[in-house]
Coordinates of C-alpha atoms in Angstrom, one line a residue:
X3 CA -7.4 48.3 14.6
X4 CA -9.2 47.0 11.6
X5 CA -11.6 44.1 11.7
X6 CA -9.2 42.3 9.2
X7 CA -6.4 42.5 11.8
X8 CA -8.6 41.5 14.5
X9 CA -9.6 38.3 12.6
X10 CA -6.1 37.5 12.0
X11 CA -5.0 37.8 15.5
X12 CA -7.9 35.8 16.6
X13 CA -7.2 33.1 13.9
X14 CA -3.4 32.9 15.1
X15 CA -4.7 32.6 18.6
X16 CA -7.1 29.7 17.8
X17 CA -10.2 31.6 18.6
X18 CA -12.1 30.3 15.7
X19 CA -15.7 31.3 16.7
X20 CA -14.3 34.9 17.6
X21 CA -12.6 34.8 14.1
X22 CA -15.7 34.0 12.2
X23 CA -17.5 37.0 14.0
X24 CA -14.5 39.5 13.1
X25 CA -14.4 38.1 9.5
X26 CA -17.9 38.9 8.9
X27 CA -17.6 42.4 10.2
X28 CA -14.5 42.8 8.1
X29 CA -16.4 41.9 5.0
X30 CA -19.2 44.6 5.9
X31 CA -16.8 47.3 7.2
X32 CA -13.2 47.3 6.0
X33 CA -11.9 48.8 3.1
X34 CA -11.4 46.8 -0.2
X35 CA -7.5 47.1 0.1
X36 CA -7.6 45.7 3.6
X37 CA -9.8 42.8 2.5
X38 CA -7.6 42.2 -0.5
X39 CA -4.7 41.9 2.0
X40 CA -6.7 39.5 4.4
X41 CA -7.6 37.4 1.6
X42 CA -3.8 36.9 0.7
X43 CA -2.9 36.3 4.4
X44 CA -5.8 33.7 4.8
X45 CA -4.7 32.0 1.6
X46 CA -1.1 31.6 2.9
X47 CA -2.4 30.3 6.0
X48 CA -4.6 27.5 4.4
X49 CA -8.1 29.1 4.8
X50 CA -8.8 29.2 1.2
X51 CA -12.5 29.2 1.5
X52 CA -12.5 32.6 3.2
X53 CA -10.2 34.0 0.6
X54 CA -12.6 33.0 -1.9
X55 CA -15.3 34.7 -0.2
X56 CA -13.5 37.9 -0.1
X57 CA -12.4 37.7 -3.9
X58 CA -15.9 36.9 -4.9
X59 CA -17.3 39.9 -3.2
X60 CA -14.8 42.1 -4.5
X61 CA -15.4 40.6 -8.1
X62 CA -18.9 41.6 -7.9
X63 CA -17.9 45.1 -7.1
X64 CA -15.2 45.1 -9.7
X65 CA -16.3 42.9 -12.5
X66 CA -13.6 44.0 -14.9
X67 CA -10.6 43.2 -12.5
X68 CA -9.0 40.5 -14.1
X69 CA -6.5 39.9 -11.2
X70 CA -9.3 38.9 -9.1
X71 CA -10.5 36.2 -11.7
X72 CA -6.9 34.9 -11.7
X73 CA -7.2 34.3 -7.9
X74 CA -10.4 32.8 -8.0
X75 CA -9.1 30.6 -10.9
X76 CA -6.2 29.4 -8.6
X77 CA -8.3 28.7 -5.8
X78 CA -10.6 26.7 -8.0
X79 CA -7.5 24.7 -9.1
X80 CA -6.6 24.0 -5.5
X81 CA -10.0 22.8 -5.0
X82 CA -9.7 20.5 -8.0
X83 CA -12.5 22.6 -9.8
X84 CA -10.7 22.5 -13.1
X85 CA -13.7 23.6 -15.3
X86 CA -14.4 26.5 -12.9
X87 CA -10.8 27.6 -13.1
X88 CA -11.0 27.5 -17.0
X89 CA -14.0 29.6 -16.8
X90 CA -12.4 32.4 -14.8
X91 CA -9.4 32.2 -17.0
X92 CA -11.3 32.4 -20.4
X93 CA -12.6 35.7 -19.0
X94 CA -9.2 37.5 -19.2
X95 CA -8.7 38.9 -22.7
X96 CA -5.4 38.9 -24.7
X97 CA -5.5 42.8 -24.2
X98 CA -5.6 42.5 -20.5
X99 CA -2.4 43.4 -18.4
X100 CA -3.1 40.5 -16.5
X101 CA -3.2 38.0 -19.6
X102 CA 0.5 36.8 -19.2
X103 CA -0.4 35.9 -15.6
X104 CA -3.4 34.2 -16.8
X105 CA -1.2 32.1 -19.1
X106 CA 1.1 31.1 -16.3
X107 CA -2.0 29.8 -14.3
X108 CA -3.4 28.0 -17.2
X109 CA 0.0 26.2 -17.9
X110 CA 0.0 25.0 -14.3
X111 CA -3.5 23.8 -14.6
X112 CA -3.0 21.8 -18.0
X113 CA 0.3 20.3 -16.6
X114 CA -1.7 18.8 -13.5
X115 CA -4.1 17.5 -16.0
X116 CA -1.2 15.8 -17.9
X117 CA -1.9 17.9 -20.9
X118 CA 1.8 18.8 -21.3
X119 CA 1.9 20.1 -24.8
X120 CA -0.8 22.6 -24.3
X121 CA 0.9 23.4 -20.9
X122 CA 4.0 24.2 -23.0
X123 CA 2.4 26.2 -25.5
X124 CA 0.9 28.5 -22.8
X125 CA 4.5 29.0 -21.1
X126 CA 6.1 29.8 -24.5
X127 CA 3.2 32.3 -25.2
X128 CA 3.8 34.1 -22.0
X129 CA 7.6 34.4 -22.7
X130 CA 6.9 35.6 -26.3
X131 CA 4.8 38.4 -24.7
X132 CA 7.3 39.0 -21.6
X133 CA 10.8 37.6 -23.0
X134 CA 12.6 39.6 -20.3
X135 CA 10.6 38.2 -17.2
X136 CA 12.7 35.9 -15.1
X137 CA 9.6 34.2 -13.6
X138 CA 8.5 33.0 -16.7
X139 CA 11.8 31.5 -17.7
X140 CA 12.0 29.9 -14.3
X141 CA 8.5 28.4 -14.9
X142 CA 9.6 27.0 -18.2
X143 CA 12.9 25.6 -16.8
X144 CA 10.8 24.0 -14.1
X145 CA 8.3 22.5 -16.6
X146 CA 11.1 20.9 -18.6
X147 CA 12.6 19.6 -15.4
X148 CA 9.5 18.2 -14.1
X149 CA 8.6 16.4 -17.5
X150 CA 12.2 15.1 -17.7
X151 CA 13.2 17.2 -20.8
X152 CA 16.4 18.1 -19.0
X153 CA 18.4 19.3 -22.1
X154 CA 15.8 22.1 -22.6
X155 CA 15.7 22.8 -18.8
X156 CA 19.4 23.4 -18.9
X157 CA 19.3 26.2 -21.3
X158 CA 16.7 28.1 -19.3
X159 CA 18.8 27.6 -15.9
X160 CA 21.9 28.6 -17.5
X161 CA 20.3 31.8 -18.7
X162 CA 18.9 32.5 -15.3
X163 CA 22.1 31.8 -13.7
X164 CA 24.1 33.9 -16.0
X165 CA 21.7 36.9 -15.3
X166 CA 22.7 36.5 -11.6
X167 CA 19.5 34.6 -10.4
X168 CA 20.9 31.6 -8.4
X169 CA 17.7 31.0 -6.5
X170 CA 14.0 31.4 -7.1
X171 CA 10.8 30.5 -5.3
X172 CA 13.1 28.6 -2.6
X173 CA 14.7 26.6 -5.6
X174 CA 18.4 26.4 -5.8
X175 CA 19.0 26.8 -9.5
X176 CA 22.5 25.7 -9.4
X177 CA 21.4 22.5 -7.9
X178 CA 18.7 22.1 -10.7
X179 CA 21.4 22.6 -13.3
X180 CA 23.7 20.0 -11.9
X181 CA 20.9 17.5 -11.4
X182 CA 19.8 18.1 -15.2
X183 CA 23.4 17.4 -16.3
X184 CA 23.6 14.2 -14.5
X185 CA 20.1 13.2 -15.8
X186 CA 21.5 13.4 -19.4
X187 CA 24.8 11.6 -18.6
X188 CA 27.1 14.8 -18.6
X189 CA 28.6 13.8 -15.4
X190 CA 31.6 16.2 -15.5
X191 CA 29.2 19.2 -15.9
X192 CA 27.2 17.8 -13.2
X193 CA 29.9 17.7 -10.6
X194 CA 31.0 21.0 -11.1
X195 CA 27.8 22.5 -10.4
X196 CA 26.8 19.8 -7.7
X197 CA 29.9 20.2 -5.5
X198 CA 29.1 24.1 -5.3
X199 CA 26.2 23.4 -3.3
X200 CA 26.6 23.9 0.4
X201 CA 26.1 21.0 2.7
X202 CA 23.2 22.8 4.6
X203 CA 21.4 23.0 1.3
X204 CA 21.8 19.3 0.5
X205 CA 18.7 17.4 0.5
X206 CA 18.5 13.8 0.2
X207 CA 17.8 14.0 -3.6
X208 CA 20.9 16.2 -4.2
X209 CA 23.1 14.0 -2.2
X210 CA 22.0 10.9 -4.1
X211 CA 22.7 12.8 -7.6
X212 CA 26.2 14.0 -6.3
X213 CA 26.8 10.4 -5.1
X214 CA 25.5 8.8 -8.2
X215 CA 27.8 11.1 -10.3
X216 CA 30.9 10.2 -8.4
X217 CA 29.8 6.6 -9.1
X218 CA 29.2 7.2 -12.8
X219 CA 32.9 8.8 -12.9
X220 CA 34.0 5.8 -11.2
X221 CA 35.1 7.9 -8.3
X222 CA 33.9 5.0 -5.9
X223 CA 35.6 6.4 -2.9
X224 CA 34.0 9.7 -3.0
X225 CA 30.8 7.8 -4.2
X226 CA 31.0 5.5 -0.9
X227 CA 31.5 8.6 1.3
X228 CA 28.6 10.4 -0.2
X229 CA 26.2 7.4 -0.2
X230 CA 27.0 6.6 3.5
X231 CA 26.3 10.5 4.2
X232 CA 23.1 10.0 2.6
X233 CA 22.5 6.9 4.5
X234 CA 23.2 8.3 7.8
X235 CA 21.0 11.3 7.2
X236 CA 18.2 9.4 5.5
X237 CA 18.4 5.6 5.9
X238 CA 15.0 5.2 4.3
X239 CA 16.3 6.5 1.0
X240 CA 16.2 3.0 -0.5
X241 CA 17.7 3.7 -3.8
X242 CA 21.1 4.4 -2.4
X243 CA 21.8 0.8 -1.4
X244 CA 22.3 -1.0 -4.6
X245 CA 24.7 1.9 -5.7
X246 CA 26.6 2.1 -2.3
X247 CA 26.9 -1.9 -2.6
X248 CA 28.2 -1.6 -6.1
X249 CA 30.7 1.1 -5.1
X250 CA 32.0 -1.2 -2.3
X251 CA 32.3 -4.1 -4.8
X252 CA 34.2 -2.0 -7.1
X253 CA 36.6 -1.3 -4.2
X254 CA 37.0 -5.1 -3.8
X255 CA 35.1 -4.8 -0.5
X256 CA 32.6 -7.5 -1.4
X257 CA 31.7 -8.9 2.2
X258 CA 30.8 -5.1 3.3
X259 CA 28.8 -4.6 0.0
X260 CA 26.7 -8.0 1.0
X261 CA 26.0 -6.2 4.4
X262 CA 25.0 -3.1 2.7
X263 CA 22.7 -4.5 0.5
X264 CA 21.2 -6.9 3.2
X265 CA 20.7 -3.4 5.3
X266 CA 18.9 -2.1 2.0
X267 CA 16.5 -5.3 2.1
X268 CA 15.5 -4.4 5.6
X269 CA 14.7 -1.1 4.7
X270 CA 12.6 -1.8 1.5
X271 CA 11.5 -5.4 1.2
X272 CA 9.3 -4.5 -2.2
X273 CA 12.3 -3.2 -4.1
X274 CA 13.1 -5.6 -6.6
X275 CA 16.4 -4.1 -7.7
X276 CA 17.6 -4.4 -4.2
X277 CA 16.8 -8.1 -4.2
X278 CA 18.5 -8.4 -7.6
X279 CA 21.6 -6.7 -6.5
X280 CA 21.7 -8.8 -3.3
X281 CA 21.6 -11.9 -5.3
X282 CA 24.5 -10.7 -7.7
X283 CA 26.6 -9.7 -4.8
X284 CA 26.0 -12.9 -2.7
X285 CA 27.2 -14.9 -5.6
X286 CA 30.4 -12.9 -5.6
X287 CA 30.8 -13.6 -2.1
X288 CA 30.4 -17.4 -2.5
X289 CA 27.0 -17.6 -1.0
X290 CA 25.3 -19.4 -3.8
X291 CA 22.2 -20.6 -2.0
X292 CA 21.8 -17.1 -0.6
X293 CA 22.0 -15.8 -3.9
X294 CA 19.4 -18.1 -5.3
X295 CA 17.1 -17.1 -2.3
X296 CA 17.5 -13.3 -3.2
X297 CA 16.9 -13.6 -6.9
X298 CA 13.8 -15.7 -6.4
X299 CA 12.5 -12.9 -3.9
X300 CA 13.1 -10.4 -6.8
X301 CA 11.3 -12.6 -9.3
X302 CA 8.3 -13.0 -6.9
X303 CA 8.0 -9.1 -6.8
X304 CA 8.6 -8.4 -10.3
X305 CA 7.9 -11.5 -12.4
X306 CA 8.4 -9.6 -15.6
X307 CA 11.6 -7.8 -14.9
X308 CA 13.8 -9.4 -17.6
X309 CA 17.1 -8.7 -15.8
X310 CA 16.1 -10.7 -12.8
X311 CA 14.6 -13.6 -14.8
X312 CA 17.9 -13.8 -16.8
X313 CA 20.1 -13.7 -13.7
X314 CA 18.0 -16.4 -12.1
X315 CA 18.0 -18.5 -15.5
X316 CA 21.9 -18.0 -15.5
X317 CA 22.1 -19.4 -11.8
X318 CA 20.1 -22.5 -12.6
X319 CA 22.2 -23.2 -15.7
X320 CA 25.5 -22.5 -14.0
X321 CA 24.5 -24.8 -11.2
X322 CA 23.2 -27.6 -13.6
X323 CA 19.6 -27.3 -12.4
X324 CA 18.0 -27.5 -15.8
X325 CA 14.8 -28.7 -15.0
X326 CA 14.3 -25.7 -12.6
X327 CA 15.5 -23.4 -15.7
X328 CA 13.0 -25.0 -17.8
X329 CA 10.2 -24.4 -15.4
X330 CA 11.4 -20.8 -15.1
X331 CA 11.6 -20.2 -18.8
X332 CA 8.9 -22.3 -20.7
X333 CA 6.0 -20.2 -19.4
X334 CA 7.2 -17.1 -21.1
X335 CA 7.4 -19.1 -24.4
X336 CA 3.8 -19.0 -24.7
X337 CA 4.0 -15.2 -24.5
X338 CA 6.5 -15.3 -27.4
X339 CA 8.9 -13.4 -25.6
X340 CA 12.1 -13.2 -27.6
X341 CA 15.4 -12.9 -25.9
X342 CA 18.8 -14.3 -27.2
X343 CA 20.3 -14.9 -24.1
X344 CA 17.4 -16.8 -22.6
X345 CA 17.1 -18.7 -25.9
X346 CA 20.9 -19.9 -25.3
X347 CA 20.1 -21.0 -21.7
X348 CA 16.9 -22.8 -22.8
X349 CA 19.1 -24.6 -25.5
X350 CA 21.7 -25.6 -22.8
X351 CA 18.8 -27.0 -20.6
X352 CA 17.0 -28.8 -23.3
X353 CA 20.4 -30.5 -24.3
X354 CA 21.0 -31.3 -21.0
X355 CA 17.6 -33.1 -20.3
X356 CA 17.8 -34.8 -23.7
X357 CA 15.4 -32.6 -25.7
X358 CA 17.6 -32.3 -29.0
X359 CA 14.8 -30.9 -31.1
X360 CA 14.0 -28.2 -28.8
X361 CA 17.8 -27.4 -28.1
X362 CA 18.6 -27.0 -31.8
X363 CA 15.4 -24.7 -32.2
X364 CA 16.8 -22.4 -29.4
X365 CA 20.3 -22.5 -30.6
X366 CA 19.1 -21.0 -34.0
X367 CA 17.2 -18.6 -32.2
X368 CA 20.0 -17.4 -30.1
X369 CA 22.3 -17.4 -33.3
X370 CA 20.8 -14.2 -34.6
X371 CA 22.2 -11.9 -32.0
X372 CA 24.8 -14.3 -30.3
X373 CA 27.0 -15.1 -33.6
X374 CA 29.9 -13.2 -32.1
X375 CA 29.8 -14.7 -28.7
X376 CA 32.6 -17.3 -28.3
X377 CA 31.0 -19.3 -25.4
X378 CA 27.7 -19.4 -27.4
X379 CA 29.4 -20.5 -30.8
X380 CA 31.6 -23.3 -28.8
X381 CA 28.5 -24.8 -27.0
X382 CA 26.6 -24.7 -30.3
X383 CA 29.4 -26.5 -32.2
X384 CA 29.7 -29.2 -29.7
X385 CA 25.9 -29.7 -29.5
X386 CA 25.8 -30.3 -33.3
X387 CA 28.8 -32.5 -33.1
X388 CA 27.2 -34.6 -30.5
X389 CA 24.1 -34.8 -32.7
X390 CA 26.2 -35.7 -35.7
X391 CA 25.3 -32.7 -37.9
X392 CA 28.6 -32.0 -39.4
X393 CA 27.7 -28.9 -41.6
X394 CA 26.2 -27.1 -38.7
X395 CA 29.2 -28.1 -36.3
X396 CA 31.8 -26.9 -39.0
X397 CA 29.8 -23.6 -39.5
X398 CA 29.7 -22.9 -35.7
X399 CA 33.4 -23.9 -35.3
X400 CA 34.6 -21.6 -38.1
X401 CA 32.9 -18.7 -36.6
X402 CA 34.3 -19.7 -33.2
X403 CA 37.8 -20.1 -34.3
X404 CA 37.7 -16.6 -36.1
X405 CA 37.1 -15.3 -32.7
X406 CA 39.4 -17.6 -30.7
X407 CA 42.2 -18.8 -33.1
X408 CA 44.4 -20.0 -30.3
X409 CA 42.1 -22.9 -29.0
X410 CA 43.9 -25.7 -30.3
X411 CA 41.4 -28.2 -29.1
X412 CA 38.6 -26.9 -31.2
X413 CA 41.0 -26.3 -34.0
X414 CA 41.8 -30.0 -33.9
X415 CA 38.1 -30.7 -34.0
X416 CA 37.5 -28.6 -37.1
X417 CA 40.5 -30.3 -38.8
X418 CA 39.0 -33.8 -37.9
X419 CA 36.1 -32.9 -40.2
X420 CA 38.0 -32.1 -43.3

């Protein structure tokens, strides 16, 4: 038996001291081929430093072996020694049979550094040199997938699948293709691929994508079943709860939806979107104060989230708590944040608290985007009627009646001012 095999046996048996001794004997006595195989085995077992020792020894003996340089580069990348890795890779010339492989390793390195354009260039150069190599096309597809360029990824995954490659490096390409279609909103195509995946290969992310696809296609019953299956297998997958709750709401099962979103809160108390959805569903369920509590919790977690801010402001306005609404919104005025809907809410609250000047200012701000909103136009018309500004009142009434010609009460007011 070789020293290399003895060293591996001792390592797997937990005999570390004996392994170190046999490893040194292997370095001094075993053939280069055995040492190379030992390096590969040690790397797969997580003993990279020993692999590096072997590759360094072999590299001194074979200084022109570019494969060894690339192996050392990969080890340097694993050890976060990027400069060292680049040094090894730079020694591989374009004429080397290992050049394409060096491009692939360089692409991985640049991607980990966030240099995505350079990484893409390296991959495309590799593909240009070896256009029929599936491993390169797979690497490009995975690059586009991980960088969220799903349309580009789809083309590469389709090419691989058409060539008969359904899996590579333990990655299910059908799954990848389905998820990519879902991410760009092509849910019918996504469903065709996601439904092909066998349950045994369904991880949590794929189950979520399948459920979300059903949800997006408004097949709420299947969405509920799939989200519930995901919840049963992985209850910590907090992103599912708002969508499961929404699916139940769409099935008019509001009370169940409220219980689901409360379950989501217990799972993840720092997800503002769960608090937001809880606030919305509690309001639907007639639990107004509970709705306020949930929305305020969401706003505490994410004070800059405009959706939650708007929902909270709407709650205050609809419940005539105008002072609270002003306390909520006035601070954002100092940041010059413009939002037509919030300006409308400010106008209503200033009007209710007697600040006519500020109310008028915000009605005019909101008018830039809400000129086709009947509720806004009606409130603005009645505000200007209250303040005696007839021209503005008539202007808003005219716009309102063009949208709601059957409102006899408002039409009567318009006629009164002729």
